[in-house]
Amino acid sequence: FYPCQNTTSVEKGNSATMGGVLFSAGLLGNLLALGLLARSGLGSCRPRPPRPPPSVFYVLVCGLTITDLLGKCLISPVVLAAYAQNRSLRGLMPASGDESLCQTFAFFMSFFGLASTLQLLAMALECWLSLGHPFFYQRHITLRRGVLVAPVVGAFCLAFCALPLMGFGKFIQYCPGTWCFIRMVRDDSIWVVVYSVLYSTLMALVVLAIVLCNLGAMRNLYTMHQRLRRHTRCGLRDIADPGAGKKVASSHPLEELDHLLLLALMTVLFTMCSVPLIYRSYYGAVQDATEESDDLLALRFLSVISIVDPWIFIIFRTSVFRMFFHKIFIRPLMYRNWQSHSYQTNVESSL
């Protein structure tokens, strides 16, 4: 099933271009994200006053950014070195044993893939609770507990992903010889496929929980947006009424709509990047067959998550992006709403 598992050179016809692009994009995004985090704190998913104190969301996003950056710096340079020397992971360090580098690489791959996903779940829970259950959030979700998320997630992933090193599961080298990961096809030992299915099931449950939390947060944001629209219409009617006095319509920044669209984008991208690897694992366990090019593609999809994370959670939440976002999307929407309301008012007045 795995023709490259014992090779010591990179399979011909493969290029380091894709790996270099993913590494550069991930490194740039996470470094920029860390710079923004160091410059100014971020509030929760819920809109807050300017320059808020460090919050749970800020702590969680710091942990996620550091995790993604460490994963990129520990994994991608090894892949690029393998392409540069035309040697597989088993052939890069022959003096230390063929298996050591491959085993370490596969452990890092599984560790950072699971750790980032669990931290995304913590952020999705924080966002959902802050919007839908504010009283519970204020009482139970504290900064101290937010600080504990990264160490707890790290300890769990360390124990879970080290199981193949102890015989429960197996790490092997995949084609073109530049990456190692969990064996996803049945071996002589039943525990090999059991661990693969267990890892994929855990990933699938976490992805499902993230999607449900984001959908719940989107529902709450949409409700807030509808409520704000009703209040704005009431304010416009007060202005149109000659007897309204000094009543003034409240501004309509549509911050809730900003968060709604960003959560929708995040949910779609995260699901698209996570599902391929989960599917390939179940397919290998059921069919007892695998296509390594598809496995490599699924792994690259998963690595895109660590690239998308900083852009979605931090960079897209800055004032520069919001100004651009409002000019392109929000202002036309507000103009259409204003035209619709003006037309409705003119019709009512003519009647």
mmCIF file of C-alpha atoms in Angstrom:
data_model
loop_
_atom_site.group_PDB
_atom_site.id
_atom_site.type_symbol
_atom_site.label_atom_id
_atom_site.label_comp_id
_atom_site.label_asym_id
_atom_site.label_seq_id
_atom_site.Cartn_x
_atom_site.Cartn_y
_atom_site.Cartn_z
ATOM 1 C CA PHE A 1 0.000 0.000 0.000
ATOM 2 C CA TYR A 2 2.876 2.413 0.706
ATOM 3 C CA PRO A 3 5.608 2.108 -1.964
ATOM 4 C CA CYS A 4 7.629 5.014 -0.506
ATOM 5 C CA GLN A 5 7.723 3.877 3.107
ATOM 6 C CA ASN A 6 11.299 2.527 2.818
ATOM 7 C CA THR A 7 12.777 4.796 0.155
ATOM 8 C CA THR A 8 15.695 7.116 0.923
ATOM 9 C CA SER A 9 15.233 9.592 -1.959
ATOM 10 C CA VAL A 10 12.408 11.884 -3.033
ATOM 11 C CA GLU A 11 10.149 10.467 -5.719
ATOM 12 C CA LYS A 12 10.795 12.036 -9.121
ATOM 13 C CA GLY A 13 8.356 14.516 -10.604
ATOM 14 C CA ASN A 14 7.675 16.404 -7.361
ATOM 15 C CA SER A 15 8.538 19.998 -6.541
ATOM 16 C CA ALA A 16 9.052 21.995 -3.355
ATOM 17 C CA THR A 17 6.988 24.896 -4.732
ATOM 18 C CA MET A 18 3.757 24.011 -2.932
ATOM 19 C CA GLY A 19 5.533 23.358 0.366
ATOM 20 C CA GLY A 20 7.445 26.627 0.055
ATOM 21 C CA VAL A 21 4.300 28.620 -0.681
ATOM 22 C CA LEU A 22 2.426 27.108 2.284
ATOM 23 C CA PHE A 23 5.381 27.677 4.599
ATOM 24 C CA SER A 24 5.854 31.293 3.498
ATOM 25 C CA ALA A 25 2.162 32.128 3.790
ATOM 26 C CA GLY A 26 1.890 30.497 7.206
ATOM 27 C CA LEU A 27 5.052 32.117 8.536
ATOM 28 C CA LEU A 28 4.108 35.569 7.252
ATOM 29 C CA GLY A 29 0.559 35.379 8.568
ATOM 30 C CA ASN A 30 1.504 34.161 12.029
ATOM 31 C CA LEU A 31 4.372 36.632 12.434
ATOM 32 C CA LEU A 32 2.072 39.476 11.384
ATOM 33 C CA ALA A 33 -0.561 38.177 13.792
ATOM 34 C CA LEU A 34 1.922 38.087 16.673
ATOM 35 C CA GLY A 35 2.958 41.645 15.836
ATOM 36 C CA LEU A 36 -0.653 42.819 15.952
ATOM 37 C CA LEU A 37 -1.225 40.970 19.209
ATOM 38 C CA ALA A 38 1.840 42.537 20.784
ATOM 39 C CA ARG A 39 0.758 45.990 19.656
ATOM 40 C CA SER A 40 -2.818 45.936 20.859
ATOM 41 C CA GLY A 41 -5.076 43.555 22.769
ATOM 42 C CA LEU A 42 -8.140 41.989 21.196
ATOM 43 C CA GLY A 43 -11.506 41.846 22.859
ATOM 44 C CA SER A 44 -13.953 38.980 22.835
ATOM 45 C CA CYS A 45 -16.084 38.061 19.842
ATOM 46 C CA ARG A 46 -18.662 40.372 21.370
ATOM 47 C CA PRO A 47 -18.167 44.056 20.349
ATOM 48 C CA ARG A 48 -16.477 45.998 23.158
ATOM 49 C CA PRO A 49 -15.204 49.539 23.808
ATOM 50 C CA PRO A 50 -11.889 50.587 22.209
ATOM 51 C CA ARG A 51 -8.653 49.304 23.780
ATOM 52 C CA PRO A 52 -10.194 46.629 26.017
ATOM 53 C CA PRO A 53 -8.115 44.901 28.682
ATOM 54 C CA PRO A 54 -6.746 41.440 27.858
ATOM 55 C CA SER A 55 -9.636 39.027 27.568
ATOM 56 C CA VAL A 56 -10.145 35.290 27.301
ATOM 57 C CA PHE A 57 -10.376 35.576 23.537
ATOM 58 C CA TYR A 58 -7.034 37.412 23.458
ATOM 59 C CA VAL A 59 -5.361 34.636 25.478
ATOM 60 C CA LEU A 60 -6.870 31.910 23.279
ATOM 61 C CA VAL A 61 -5.866 33.567 20.026
ATOM 62 C CA CYS A 62 -2.324 34.062 21.355
ATOM 63 C CA GLY A 63 -2.105 30.359 22.144
ATOM 64 C CA LEU A 64 -3.447 29.418 18.719
ATOM 65 C CA THR A 65 -1.015 31.722 16.911
ATOM 66 C CA ILE A 66 2.005 30.417 18.830
ATOM 67 C CA THR A 67 0.911 26.825 18.201
ATOM 68 C CA ASP A 68 0.511 27.410 14.465
ATOM 69 C CA LEU A 69 3.855 29.212 14.265
ATOM 70 C CA LEU A 70 5.676 26.437 16.105
ATOM 71 C CA GLY A 71 4.088 23.848 13.854
ATOM 72 C CA LYS A 72 5.195 25.676 10.714
ATOM 73 C CA CYS A 73 8.743 26.201 11.991
ATOM 74 C CA LEU A 74 9.206 22.596 13.132
ATOM 75 C CA ILE A 75 7.630 20.816 10.143
ATOM 76 C CA SER A 76 8.010 22.834 6.941
ATOM 77 C CA PRO A 77 11.825 23.327 7.053
ATOM 78 C CA VAL A 78 12.268 19.541 7.182
ATOM 79 C CA VAL A 79 10.162 19.144 4.041
ATOM 80 C CA LEU A 80 12.098 21.856 2.213
ATOM 81 C CA ALA A 81 15.418 20.278 3.300
ATOM 82 C CA ALA A 82 14.276 16.918 1.927
ATOM 83 C CA TYR A 83 13.493 18.478 -1.457
ATOM 84 C CA ALA A 84 16.734 20.476 -1.473
ATOM 85 C CA GLN A 85 18.900 17.375 -0.819
ATOM 86 C CA ASN A 86 16.676 15.006 -2.830
ATOM 87 C CA ARG A 87 16.468 12.697 0.179
ATOM 88 C CA SER A 88 13.423 11.318 1.908
ATOM 89 C CA LEU A 89 12.911 11.725 5.635
ATOM 90 C CA ARG A 90 14.372 8.267 6.158
ATOM 91 C CA GLY A 91 17.461 9.285 4.206
ATOM 92 C CA LEU A 92 18.105 12.709 5.737
ATOM 93 C CA MET A 93 19.605 11.367 8.979
ATOM 94 C CA PRO A 94 20.856 7.818 8.309
ATOM 95 C CA ALA A 95 23.380 7.983 11.163
ATOM 96 C CA SER A 96 20.643 8.341 13.776
ATOM 97 C CA GLY A 97 18.510 5.519 12.365
ATOM 98 C CA ASP A 98 16.066 5.490 9.485
ATOM 99 C CA GLU A 99 12.985 5.744 11.674
ATOM 100 C CA SER A 100 13.855 8.534 14.123
ATOM 101 C CA LEU A 101 13.261 11.585 11.924
ATOM 102 C CA CYS A 102 10.176 10.080 10.290
ATOM 103 C CA GLN A 103 8.682 9.180 13.673
ATOM 104 C CA THR A 104 9.370 12.657 15.055
ATOM 105 C CA PHE A 105 7.943 14.331 11.959
ATOM 106 C CA ALA A 106 4.761 12.242 12.074
ATOM 107 C CA PHE A 107 4.354 12.972 15.779
ATOM 108 C CA PHE A 108 4.625 16.722 15.141
ATOM 109 C CA MET A 109 2.163 16.479 12.264
ATOM 110 C CA SER A 110 -0.479 14.716 14.326
ATOM 111 C CA PHE A 111 0.241 16.817 17.434
ATOM 112 C CA PHE A 112 -0.058 20.265 15.864
ATOM 113 C CA GLY A 113 -2.989 19.240 13.678
ATOM 114 C CA LEU A 114 -4.986 18.110 16.703
ATOM 115 C CA ALA A 115 -3.787 20.881 19.039
ATOM 116 C CA SER A 116 -4.771 23.674 16.621
ATOM 117 C CA THR A 117 -8.179 22.101 16.078
ATOM 118 C CA LEU A 118 -8.855 21.824 19.829
ATOM 119 C CA GLN A 119 -7.805 25.433 20.370
ATOM 120 C CA LEU A 120 -10.148 26.481 17.574
ATOM 121 C CA LEU A 121 -12.889 24.648 19.452
ATOM 122 C CA ALA A 122 -12.058 26.594 22.620
ATOM 123 C CA MET A 123 -12.321 29.854 20.686
ATOM 124 C CA ALA A 124 -15.615 28.827 19.089
ATOM 125 C CA LEU A 125 -17.016 27.940 22.526
ATOM 126 C CA GLU A 126 -15.841 31.269 23.936
ATOM 127 C CA CYS A 127 -17.500 33.169 21.107
ATOM 128 C CA TRP A 128 -20.766 31.214 21.364
ATOM 129 C CA LEU A 129 -20.988 31.576 25.146
ATOM 130 C CA SER A 130 -20.163 35.295 25.106
ATOM 131 C CA LEU A 131 -22.976 35.959 22.615
ATOM 132 C CA GLY A 132 -25.640 33.452 23.605
ATOM 133 C CA HIS A 133 -25.089 33.000 27.341
ATOM 134 C CA PRO A 134 -23.535 36.235 28.649
ATOM 135 C CA PHE A 135 -24.421 35.613 32.314
ATOM 136 C CA PHE A 136 -22.829 32.151 32.317
ATOM 137 C CA TYR A 137 -19.861 33.593 30.424
ATOM 138 C CA GLN A 138 -19.274 36.398 32.914
ATOM 139 C CA ARG A 139 -19.508 34.036 35.854
ATOM 140 C CA HIS A 140 -17.526 30.986 34.703
ATOM 141 C CA ILE A 141 -15.270 31.975 31.789
ATOM 142 C CA THR A 142 -12.367 33.748 33.473
ATOM 143 C CA LEU A 143 -8.958 34.854 32.262
ATOM 144 C CA ARG A 144 -7.249 32.316 34.510
ATOM 145 C CA ARG A 145 -9.188 29.464 32.922
ATOM 146 C CA GLY A 146 -8.401 30.817 29.486
ATOM 147 C CA VAL A 147 -4.683 30.689 30.264
ATOM 148 C CA LEU A 148 -5.025 26.999 31.173
ATOM 149 C CA VAL A 149 -6.467 26.022 27.783
ATOM 150 C CA ALA A 150 -3.165 25.850 25.894
ATOM 151 C CA PRO A 151 -1.306 23.747 28.535
ATOM 152 C CA VAL A 152 -4.253 21.361 28.944
ATOM 153 C CA VAL A 153 -4.654 20.953 25.174
ATOM 154 C CA GLY A 154 -0.901 20.438 24.808
ATOM 155 C CA ALA A 155 -0.781 17.765 27.512
ATOM 156 C CA PHE A 156 -3.731 15.867 26.031
ATOM 157 C CA CYS A 157 -2.332 15.988 22.474
ATOM 158 C CA LEU A 158 1.105 14.964 23.729
ATOM 159 C CA ALA A 159 -0.304 11.851 25.374
ATOM 160 C CA PHE A 160 -2.698 10.965 22.554
ATOM 161 C CA CYS A 161 -0.288 11.508 19.663
ATOM 162 C CA ALA A 162 2.523 9.594 21.386
ATOM 163 C CA LEU A 163 0.490 6.363 21.396
ATOM 164 C CA PRO A 164 1.918 5.147 18.024
ATOM 165 C CA LEU A 165 5.403 5.451 19.500
ATOM 166 C CA MET A 166 4.304 2.907 22.100
ATOM 167 C CA GLY A 167 2.750 0.435 19.635
ATOM 168 C CA PHE A 168 -0.860 1.663 19.552
ATOM 169 C CA GLY A 169 -0.954 2.836 15.949
ATOM 170 C CA LYS A 170 1.879 3.320 13.485
ATOM 171 C CA PHE A 171 3.751 6.168 11.798
ATOM 172 C CA ILE A 172 5.014 5.570 8.244
ATOM 173 C CA GLN A 173 6.579 7.517 5.391
ATOM 174 C CA TYR A 174 4.323 8.616 2.542
ATOM 175 C CA CYS A 175 5.130 9.434 -1.059
ATOM 176 C CA PRO A 176 6.973 11.363 -2.344
ATOM 177 C CA GLY A 177 9.078 10.679 0.752
ATOM 178 C CA THR A 178 8.871 14.180 2.215
ATOM 179 C CA TRP A 179 6.321 13.542 4.953
ATOM 180 C CA CYS A 180 5.331 10.950 7.519
ATOM 181 C CA PHE A 181 1.981 10.499 9.192
ATOM 182 C CA ILE A 182 -0.346 7.955 10.773
ATOM 183 C CA ARG A 183 -0.810 4.761 8.770
ATOM 184 C CA MET A 184 -4.399 4.831 7.533
ATOM 185 C CA VAL A 185 -4.646 1.317 6.039
ATOM 186 C CA ARG A 186 -5.010 -1.959 7.933
ATOM 187 C CA ASP A 187 -1.767 -3.625 9.034
ATOM 188 C CA ASP A 188 -0.984 -6.958 10.676
ATOM 189 C CA SER A 189 -1.979 -5.351 13.968
ATOM 190 C CA ILE A 190 -5.624 -4.326 14.404
ATOM 191 C CA TRP A 191 -4.510 -1.436 16.643
ATOM 192 C CA VAL A 192 -3.009 0.355 13.641
ATOM 193 C CA VAL A 193 -6.355 0.962 11.972
ATOM 194 C CA VAL A 194 -8.075 1.413 15.354
ATOM 195 C CA TYR A 195 -5.806 4.336 16.197
ATOM 196 C CA SER A 196 -6.242 5.862 12.735
ATOM 197 C CA VAL A 197 -10.032 5.689 13.028
ATOM 198 C CA LEU A 198 -9.870 6.984 16.612
ATOM 199 C CA TYR A 199 -7.773 9.985 15.568
ATOM 200 C CA SER A 200 -10.109 10.774 12.669
ATOM 201 C CA THR A 201 -13.205 10.327 14.833
ATOM 202 C CA LEU A 202 -11.809 12.731 17.422
ATOM 203 C CA MET A 203 -11.058 15.238 14.664
ATOM 204 C CA ALA A 204 -14.533 14.787 13.200
ATOM 205 C CA LEU A 205 -16.235 15.358 16.570
ATOM 206 C CA VAL A 206 -14.175 18.486 17.196
ATOM 207 C CA VAL A 207 -14.944 19.823 13.704
ATOM 208 C CA LEU A 208 -18.650 19.138 14.234
ATOM 209 C CA ALA A 209 -18.580 20.923 17.599
ATOM 210 C CA ILE A 210 -16.812 23.929 16.043
ATOM 211 C CA VAL A 211 -19.365 24.136 13.232
ATOM 212 C CA LEU A 212 -22.284 23.918 15.698
ATOM 213 C CA CYS A 213 -20.772 26.593 17.963
ATOM 214 C CA ASN A 214 -20.169 28.896 15.016
ATOM 215 C CA LEU A 215 -23.680 28.333 13.704
ATOM 216 C CA GLY A 216 -25.038 29.155 17.158
ATOM 217 C CA ALA A 217 -22.919 32.310 17.305
ATOM 218 C CA MET A 218 -24.059 33.263 13.797
ATOM 219 C CA ARG A 219 -27.678 32.805 14.853
ATOM 220 C CA ASN A 220 -27.146 35.070 17.860
ATOM 221 C CA LEU A 221 -25.386 37.677 15.724
ATOM 222 C CA TYR A 222 -28.181 37.581 13.159
ATOM 223 C CA THR A 223 -30.743 38.108 15.923
ATOM 224 C CA MET A 224 -28.753 41.082 17.216
ATOM 225 C CA HIS A 225 -28.544 42.477 13.696
ATOM 226 C CA GLN A 226 -32.304 42.152 13.135
ATOM 227 C CA ARG A 227 -33.015 43.802 16.483
ATOM 228 C CA LEU A 228 -30.691 46.683 15.610
ATOM 229 C CA ARG A 229 -32.369 47.122 12.230
ATOM 230 C CA ARG A 230 -35.769 47.424 13.912
ATOM 231 C CA HIS A 231 -34.412 50.034 16.302
ATOM 232 C CA THR A 232 -32.876 51.954 13.396
ATOM 233 C CA ARG A 233 -36.162 51.993 11.511
ATOM 234 C CA CYS A 234 -37.897 53.346 14.588
ATOM 235 C CA GLY A 235 -35.252 56.075 14.787
ATOM 236 C CA LEU A 236 -35.796 56.993 11.133
ATOM 237 C CA ARG A 237 -39.542 57.259 11.682
ATOM 238 C CA ASP A 238 -38.921 59.535 14.648
ATOM 239 C CA ILE A 239 -36.844 61.841 12.414
ATOM 240 C CA ALA A 240 -39.551 61.870 9.720
ATOM 241 C CA ASP A 241 -42.187 62.801 12.323
ATOM 242 C CA PRO A 242 -42.365 66.636 12.737
ATOM 243 C CA GLY A 243 -43.268 66.181 16.373
ATOM 244 C CA ALA A 244 -40.253 64.061 17.117
ATOM 245 C CA GLY A 245 -38.383 67.026 18.564
ATOM 246 C CA LYS A 246 -34.682 66.387 18.998
ATOM 247 C CA LYS A 247 -34.787 62.645 18.599
ATOM 248 C CA VAL A 248 -31.900 61.422 16.474
ATOM 249 C CA ALA A 249 -31.489 58.022 14.888
ATOM 250 C CA SER A 250 -28.754 55.949 16.310
ATOM 251 C CA SER A 251 -25.772 55.108 14.115
ATOM 252 C CA HIS A 252 -25.744 51.777 12.373
ATOM 253 C CA PRO A 253 -22.165 50.438 12.306
ATOM 254 C CA LEU A 254 -23.348 46.888 11.576
ATOM 255 C CA GLU A 255 -20.577 45.374 13.697
ATOM 256 C CA GLU A 256 -22.792 42.353 14.285
ATOM 257 C CA LEU A 257 -22.955 41.776 10.526
ATOM 258 C CA ASP A 258 -19.148 41.982 10.368
ATOM 259 C CA HIS A 259 -18.835 39.141 12.867
ATOM 260 C CA LEU A 260 -21.638 37.187 11.173
ATOM 261 C CA LEU A 261 -19.910 37.188 7.781
ATOM 262 C CA LEU A 262 -16.504 36.412 9.273
ATOM 263 C CA LEU A 263 -17.883 33.470 11.235
ATOM 264 C CA ALA A 264 -19.580 32.156 8.100
ATOM 265 C CA LEU A 265 -16.313 32.411 6.155
ATOM 266 C CA MET A 266 -14.362 30.754 8.967
ATOM 267 C CA THR A 267 -16.843 27.868 9.253
ATOM 268 C CA VAL A 268 -16.825 27.121 5.520
ATOM 269 C CA LEU A 269 -13.025 27.278 5.187
ATOM 270 C CA PHE A 270 -12.369 25.223 8.307
ATOM 271 C CA THR A 271 -14.815 22.511 7.245
ATOM 272 C CA MET A 272 -13.400 22.344 3.715
ATOM 273 C CA CYS A 273 -9.839 22.001 5.054
ATOM 274 C CA SER A 274 -10.610 19.372 7.722
ATOM 275 C CA VAL A 275 -13.013 16.987 6.016
ATOM 276 C CA PRO A 276 -10.604 15.581 3.345
ATOM 277 C CA LEU A 277 -8.189 14.078 5.898
ATOM 278 C CA ILE A 278 -11.051 12.626 7.938
ATOM 279 C CA TYR A 279 -12.543 11.090 4.809
ATOM 280 C CA ARG A 280 -9.205 9.609 3.678
ATOM 281 C CA SER A 281 -8.707 7.954 7.055
ATOM 282 C CA TYR A 282 -12.125 6.299 7.039
ATOM 283 C CA TYR A 283 -11.706 5.340 3.385
ATOM 284 C CA GLY A 284 -8.379 3.618 4.071
ATOM 285 C CA ALA A 285 -9.801 1.746 7.058
ATOM 286 C CA VAL A 286 -12.882 0.504 5.186
ATOM 287 C CA GLN A 287 -11.438 -0.183 1.722
ATOM 288 C CA ASP A 288 -8.030 -1.478 2.814
ATOM 289 C CA ALA A 289 -6.545 0.651 0.044
ATOM 290 C CA THR A 290 -5.157 4.144 -0.348
ATOM 291 C CA GLU A 291 -3.997 6.597 -2.991
ATOM 292 C CA GLU A 292 -1.049 8.502 -1.562
ATOM 293 C CA SER A 293 -1.487 11.506 -3.849
ATOM 294 C CA ASP A 294 -4.969 11.986 -2.399
ATOM 295 C CA ASP A 295 -3.584 11.560 1.117
ATOM 296 C CA LEU A 296 -0.955 14.238 0.432
ATOM 297 C CA LEU A 297 -3.622 16.574 -0.932
ATOM 298 C CA ALA A 298 -5.760 16.024 2.168
ATOM 299 C CA LEU A 299 -2.761 16.771 4.393
ATOM 300 C CA ARG A 300 -2.083 20.000 2.518
ATOM 301 C CA PHE A 301 -5.699 20.998 2.996
ATOM 302 C CA LEU A 302 -5.265 20.440 6.735
ATOM 303 C CA SER A 303 -2.105 22.560 6.787
ATOM 304 C CA VAL A 304 -4.041 25.433 5.222
ATOM 305 C CA ILE A 305 -5.908 25.833 8.535
ATOM 306 C CA SER A 306 -2.778 27.135 10.267
ATOM 307 C CA ILE A 307 -2.415 29.648 7.416
ATOM 308 C CA VAL A 308 -6.035 30.790 7.497
ATOM 309 C CA ASP A 309 -6.223 31.087 11.306
ATOM 310 C CA PRO A 310 -4.245 34.328 11.786
ATOM 311 C CA TRP A 311 -5.884 36.053 8.825
ATOM 312 C CA ILE A 312 -9.401 35.168 9.953
ATOM 313 C CA PHE A 313 -9.079 35.734 13.697
ATOM 314 C CA ILE A 314 -6.701 38.691 13.885
ATOM 315 C CA ILE A 315 -5.818 40.438 10.660
ATOM 316 C CA PHE A 316 -9.405 40.540 9.381
ATOM 317 C CA ARG A 317 -10.490 42.040 12.725
ATOM 318 C CA THR A 318 -8.229 45.103 12.474
ATOM 319 C CA SER A 319 -9.486 48.618 11.776
ATOM 320 C CA VAL A 320 -7.844 48.745 8.321
ATOM 321 C CA PHE A 321 -9.672 45.636 7.146
ATOM 322 C CA ARG A 322 -12.949 46.808 8.668
ATOM 323 C CA MET A 323 -12.665 50.138 6.863
ATOM 324 C CA PHE A 324 -12.081 48.301 3.569
ATOM 325 C CA PHE A 325 -14.853 45.806 4.393
ATOM 326 C CA HIS A 326 -17.357 48.592 5.124
ATOM 327 C CA LYS A 327 -16.538 50.426 1.890
ATOM 328 C CA ILE A 328 -16.945 47.327 -0.288
ATOM 329 C CA PHE A 329 -19.798 45.447 1.412
ATOM 330 C CA ILE A 330 -21.458 47.326 4.255
ATOM 331 C CA ARG A 331 -22.031 50.743 2.686
ATOM 332 C CA PRO A 332 -23.799 49.326 -0.410
ATOM 333 C CA LEU A 333 -25.978 47.231 1.901
ATOM 334 C CA MET A 334 -26.846 50.263 4.028
ATOM 335 C CA TYR A 335 -27.593 52.276 0.870
ATOM 336 C CA ARG A 336 -29.989 49.595 -0.412
ATOM 337 C CA ASN A 337 -31.713 49.472 2.979
ATOM 338 C CA TRP A 338 -32.016 53.267 2.978
ATOM 339 C CA GLN A 339 -33.466 53.275 -0.552
ATOM 340 C CA SER A 340 -35.966 50.566 0.382
ATOM 341 C CA HIS A 341 -37.033 52.478 3.489
ATOM 342 C CA SER A 342 -37.309 55.786 1.576
ATOM 343 C CA TYR A 343 -39.456 54.146 -1.111
ATOM 344 C CA GLN A 344 -41.701 52.593 1.543
ATOM 345 C CA THR A 345 -42.046 55.944 3.311
ATOM 346 C CA ASN A 346 -42.916 57.755 0.050
ATOM 347 C CA VAL A 347 -45.563 55.164 -0.791
ATOM 348 C CA GLU A 348 -47.132 55.457 2.670
ATOM 349 C CA SER A 349 -47.129 59.266 2.478
ATOM 350 C CA SER A 350 -48.718 59.241 -0.994
ATOM 351 C CA LEU A 351 -51.477 56.988 0.313
#
